[in-house]
Amino acid sequence: MHITREWGVRARILLEQGRAALPGRDGRRRLAGFADSVRAAFPDLSEREAHDLHARYRASMRKFGLMKDYLASLSADQLGAFLDRHVQVEGRETLDMLRGSAEPVIFVTPHYGSFPAACLKLIREIGHEKTINAFYNPPSANRSSEGFETLFSRLGYGFHALFNDDTAVLKALRVLKRGEALTMMPDVFDINGHVLYVPFFGRLVPAMAGTALFALKSRATVIVGYGCPGEGIESTLKLGQPLRIERSDSLENDIATLTAAIFQEMEAQIRLHPEHWIYTKDIGTLLAGRLAVDARGDEEWLAGMEAASAQFDAFLPEWRFVLRELRAMQHDAPLEVANA
């Protein structure tokens, strides 16, 4: 019976690929909005390239939903067989190293591609030796996470949901202290908690510092990984080498350095295949008004800071006064002018 369902989902994936290439209702308007957004990150994108990327993005997002539903329909045995046949591993030496290690590890991935299949493959590969603790918002806070706890528990071993709540930080540190694994998805750009700004597609964007904090406090190995979709129902769990930084005598500096390194790794993969990143259609909003990393000269730097002021006003009421003072200093104006 599940073989019939497998061919059914293959057929639906092909159908959705065809449908995604068609304009559909309000197609031109949606394509124009998509093109304007992605050009914030890919300014040289032609109209034809933007159209092709839009079609690939729509197909990838629909495939994600189909595959999630299909995986949820499989029994434990069927799911194990599916993972063995259809999900490959790139970077197996990394898995082999972790399987025999008692040290903690943090797997980092953006909301990219076939991450449910990738997480299940990870559990399948090392779950008997090292529990995978998935750190994410519960369905009550984020409806898109509905069903993941049941799905990831389906194999019957190696998984524990660690919902992001008031007790999550202590729980995460405890599982790392036990030498277990933690999965985190840091491409959540809501400004709350401990936030810093890191380079991402040429702009400084807000990044939650929790991933780097957990890694540095627990001395966990950090691995950046992705669930890369292939043809049909095929996919690959792609794992990089352990991400290392040169430690300093400042925890704050090390958190910033490691967070920036994580986002640099994620940007490289997203640039390769932006159609698989769930936030690609919104990247223009993410980057709008952000300070350019390569701003040249005092005037350009100050203009960028002023454009980005809305990001800071709620947290630093004195921010606009600081900018006025910097502007006055730039023009050698007396301090009274800055206070005016």
XYZ file of C-alpha atoms in Angstrom:
340
model
C 0.000 0.000 0.000
C 2.762 2.455 0.875
C 4.380 1.775 -2.547
C 1.177 3.073 -4.141
C 1.326 6.162 -1.932
C 4.976 6.611 -2.892
C 4.155 6.697 -6.597
C 1.255 8.969 -5.808
C 3.460 11.530 -4.102
C 5.978 11.318 -6.957
C 3.176 12.137 -9.397
C 1.930 15.031 -7.289
C 5.443 16.490 -7.052
C 5.718 16.422 -10.850
C 2.275 18.014 -11.126
C 3.198 20.799 -8.727
C 6.399 21.486 -10.651
C 4.307 22.019 -13.758
C 1.755 24.161 -11.973
C 4.468 26.296 -10.351
C 5.749 27.279 -13.805
C 2.332 28.680 -14.796
C 1.435 32.292 -13.932
C -1.879 31.505 -12.231
C -4.205 34.100 -10.737
C -2.440 37.417 -10.020
C 0.717 35.741 -11.341
C 2.330 38.869 -12.760
C 1.726 40.845 -9.580
C 3.146 38.079 -7.370
C 6.124 37.585 -9.669
C 6.872 41.317 -9.645
C 6.751 41.395 -5.843
C 8.966 38.324 -5.614
C 11.497 39.769 -8.087
C 11.681 43.088 -6.226
C 12.266 41.229 -2.965
C 14.981 38.813 -4.114
C 16.901 41.544 -5.939
C 17.761 42.940 -2.518
C 20.044 39.901 -2.202
C 20.651 39.172 -5.904
C 20.743 42.614 -7.568
C 21.907 41.292 -10.960
C 18.966 38.929 -11.388
C 17.391 39.324 -14.838
C 13.645 39.203 -15.434
C 13.924 35.677 -16.884
C 16.104 34.491 -13.983
C 13.649 35.969 -11.473
C 10.775 34.172 -13.230
C 12.645 30.852 -13.147
C 13.598 31.277 -9.486
C 9.997 32.113 -8.611
C 8.785 28.899 -10.274
C 11.448 26.797 -8.539
C 10.637 28.415 -5.190
C 6.904 27.707 -5.530
C 7.601 24.104 -6.527
C 10.015 23.593 -3.624
C 7.588 24.967 -1.051
C 4.758 22.751 -2.335
C 7.064 19.741 -2.392
C 7.976 20.416 1.232
C 4.325 20.135 2.282
C 3.731 17.006 0.216
C 6.802 15.273 1.633
C 5.950 16.211 5.203
C 2.471 14.701 4.823
C 3.837 11.599 3.103
C 6.476 10.941 5.775
C 3.817 11.359 8.469
C 1.747 8.617 6.780
C 4.477 5.964 7.104
C 4.868 3.434 9.901
C 8.178 3.180 11.770
C 9.379 0.310 9.561
C 8.272 2.036 6.371
C 9.899 5.265 7.469
C 13.185 3.519 8.208
C 13.145 1.843 4.795
C 12.356 5.169 3.098
C 15.292 6.890 4.819
C 17.651 4.081 3.827
C 16.588 4.173 0.174
C 15.887 7.812 -0.545
C 17.894 10.038 1.839
C 21.650 10.067 1.259
C 24.385 11.546 3.454
C 27.048 13.993 2.303
C 29.695 14.323 4.995
C 29.426 10.830 6.450
C 32.854 11.204 8.071
C 31.283 13.860 10.289
C 28.558 11.433 11.381
C 31.117 8.701 12.029
C 33.124 11.068 14.217
C 30.061 12.092 16.227
C 28.685 8.588 16.598
C 31.660 7.480 18.666
C 32.035 10.701 20.662
C 30.707 11.423 24.128
C 30.989 15.176 23.506
C 27.915 17.372 22.893
C 27.043 18.608 19.409
C 24.795 21.330 18.005
C 23.385 20.826 14.511
C 22.507 24.146 12.900
C 20.333 24.556 9.811
C 18.124 27.265 8.333
C 14.503 26.635 7.359
C 15.736 25.092 4.155
C 14.672 22.297 1.841
C 13.838 18.846 3.177
C 14.701 19.489 6.805
C 12.114 16.976 8.160
C 13.719 14.186 6.114
C 17.173 15.416 7.107
C 16.320 15.391 10.809
C 14.848 11.894 10.510
C 17.960 10.686 8.689
C 20.099 12.134 11.469
C 18.045 10.248 14.055
C 18.293 7.101 11.951
C 22.079 7.408 11.732
C 23.111 8.319 15.284
C 19.936 8.160 17.382
C 20.877 4.886 19.057
C 24.105 6.442 20.363
C 23.173 10.101 20.836
C 19.708 11.569 21.448
C 18.698 14.379 19.064
C 16.963 17.183 20.966
C 15.085 19.425 18.518
C 14.859 22.991 19.838
C 11.916 24.870 18.294
C 8.776 26.842 19.083
C 5.801 24.668 20.095
C 2.706 24.512 17.854
C 0.891 26.836 20.278
C 3.385 29.555 19.341
C 4.048 28.562 15.728
C 1.432 26.575 13.803
C 3.981 25.562 11.151
C 5.618 23.247 13.704
C 2.466 21.151 14.102
C 3.106 17.453 13.632
C 6.881 17.563 13.910
C 7.068 16.038 17.393
C 4.940 13.067 16.299
C 6.868 12.676 13.043
C 10.339 12.821 14.583
C 9.304 10.371 17.313
C 7.973 7.879 14.749
C 11.196 5.851 14.566
C 10.831 5.079 18.275
C 14.298 6.131 19.376
C 16.819 8.948 19.472
C 14.523 11.989 19.580
C 13.248 14.458 22.148
C 11.325 17.696 21.503
C 12.730 20.652 23.432
C 10.162 23.405 23.121
C 11.303 27.001 23.371
C 9.747 28.314 26.599
C 10.860 29.881 29.893
C 12.709 26.720 30.931
C 14.247 25.935 27.537
C 17.686 27.444 28.168
C 18.356 25.329 31.239
C 17.009 22.221 29.535
C 19.215 22.794 26.495
C 22.329 23.227 28.611
C 21.496 20.048 30.545
C 21.162 17.873 27.441
C 24.433 19.252 26.121
C 26.103 18.556 29.456
C 24.984 14.933 29.054
C 26.784 14.795 25.705
C 23.612 14.750 23.615
C 22.809 16.604 20.375
C 20.789 19.786 19.940
C 19.285 20.990 16.655
C 18.663 24.703 16.163
C 17.346 26.866 13.335
C 18.795 30.356 13.857
C 17.241 32.062 10.815
C 14.436 33.519 12.933
C 14.699 37.284 12.711
C 12.292 38.409 15.434
C 14.004 40.901 17.705
C 13.680 39.567 21.247
C 16.028 38.337 23.917
C 19.785 38.492 23.327
C 20.179 39.874 19.793
C 23.227 40.972 17.861
C 23.760 42.085 14.259
C 25.765 39.995 11.804
C 26.589 40.243 8.075
C 24.057 38.514 5.821
C 23.726 39.205 2.101
C 25.698 42.426 2.449
C 23.622 43.855 5.312
C 23.699 43.711 9.086
C 20.677 41.678 10.193
C 19.444 40.773 13.691
C 20.439 37.311 14.862
C 19.495 35.473 18.024
C 22.614 34.702 20.035
C 21.313 31.510 21.662
C 22.986 29.014 19.325
C 26.459 30.449 19.860
C 25.840 30.881 23.601
C 24.853 27.224 24.017
C 27.867 26.093 21.997
C 30.385 28.208 23.877
C 28.995 27.469 27.333
C 28.884 23.709 26.741
C 31.956 23.488 24.474
C 29.780 21.681 21.960
C 30.876 20.907 18.414
C 28.900 23.016 15.923
C 27.889 21.394 12.618
C 25.996 23.335 9.937
C 23.758 21.043 7.893
C 21.001 21.083 5.297
C 18.281 18.876 3.890
C 18.976 19.304 0.184
C 16.086 18.214 -2.087
C 16.866 16.004 -5.077
C 14.766 14.648 -7.909
C 11.318 13.421 -6.952
C 11.343 12.094 -3.381
C 15.139 11.929 -3.117
C 17.091 14.198 -0.765
C 20.494 14.511 0.888
C 21.503 15.251 4.453
C 24.466 17.571 3.811
C 26.818 18.095 6.763
C 29.811 20.426 6.884
C 32.983 20.134 8.877
C 32.880 21.259 12.531
C 32.696 25.041 12.684
C 35.564 26.420 14.759
C 36.557 29.907 15.819
C 39.581 31.267 17.615
C 38.447 31.904 21.180
C 39.197 35.227 22.862
C 38.988 36.348 26.477
C 35.536 37.857 25.865
C 32.405 35.694 25.764
C 30.472 38.504 24.050
C 33.058 38.745 21.272
C 33.109 34.978 20.815
C 29.304 34.841 20.598
C 29.377 37.491 17.869
C 32.202 35.754 15.994
C 30.542 32.321 16.073
C 27.106 33.695 15.145
C 28.627 35.558 12.184
C 30.408 32.356 11.086
C 27.128 30.400 11.221
C 25.328 32.991 9.108
C 28.206 33.069 6.624
C 27.851 29.304 6.176
C 24.073 29.568 5.761
C 24.364 32.390 3.235
C 26.731 30.318 1.089
C 24.209 27.451 0.847
C 21.244 29.754 0.275
C 23.127 31.470 -2.554
C 23.630 28.082 -4.212
C 19.912 27.204 -4.176
C 17.767 30.106 -2.910
C 14.596 28.343 -4.080
C 14.779 25.978 -1.096
C 14.963 28.651 1.651
C 11.514 29.334 3.065
C 12.260 33.048 3.611
C 13.579 33.788 0.112
C 10.365 35.551 -0.921
C 10.656 37.860 2.113
C 14.369 38.612 1.918
C 13.705 42.121 0.619
C 11.782 42.969 3.783
C 14.519 41.430 5.926
C 17.269 43.492 4.281
C 15.306 46.735 3.823
C 16.769 49.604 5.806
C 19.596 47.471 7.203
C 23.050 48.973 7.463
C 25.311 47.956 4.585
C 28.340 45.930 5.653
C 30.601 47.696 3.152
C 29.435 51.283 3.756
C 32.282 53.611 2.754
C 32.978 56.964 4.320
C 31.471 58.731 7.308
C 28.582 60.219 5.348
C 27.454 56.864 3.932
C 27.885 55.199 7.310
C 25.801 57.839 9.103
C 23.129 57.724 6.402
C 22.902 53.967 6.859
C 22.627 54.280 10.621
C 19.860 56.848 10.279
C 17.997 54.605 7.832
C 18.261 51.756 10.324
C 17.141 53.842 13.314
C 13.707 52.225 13.495
C 15.393 48.953 14.483
C 16.867 50.488 17.627
C 14.429 53.160 18.796
C 12.288 50.823 20.914
C 15.331 49.504 22.784
C 17.525 52.629 22.944
C 15.397 55.750 23.477
C 18.566 57.842 23.360
C 19.539 56.477 19.925
C 18.401 59.498 17.906
C 20.265 61.847 20.243
C 23.413 59.774 19.697
C 22.981 60.061 15.924
C 22.463 63.831 16.139
C 25.630 64.121 18.195
C 27.600 62.023 15.698
C 26.265 64.130 12.825
C 27.274 67.327 14.644
C 30.732 65.938 15.398
C 31.191 65.026 11.739
C 30.604 68.624 10.684
C 32.699 70.021 13.561
C 29.585 71.641 14.983
C 29.570 72.786 18.631
C 27.965 70.413 21.118
C 25.105 72.896 21.622
C 23.991 72.177 18.062
C 23.771 68.474 18.805
C 21.608 69.214 21.829
C 19.252 71.484 19.926
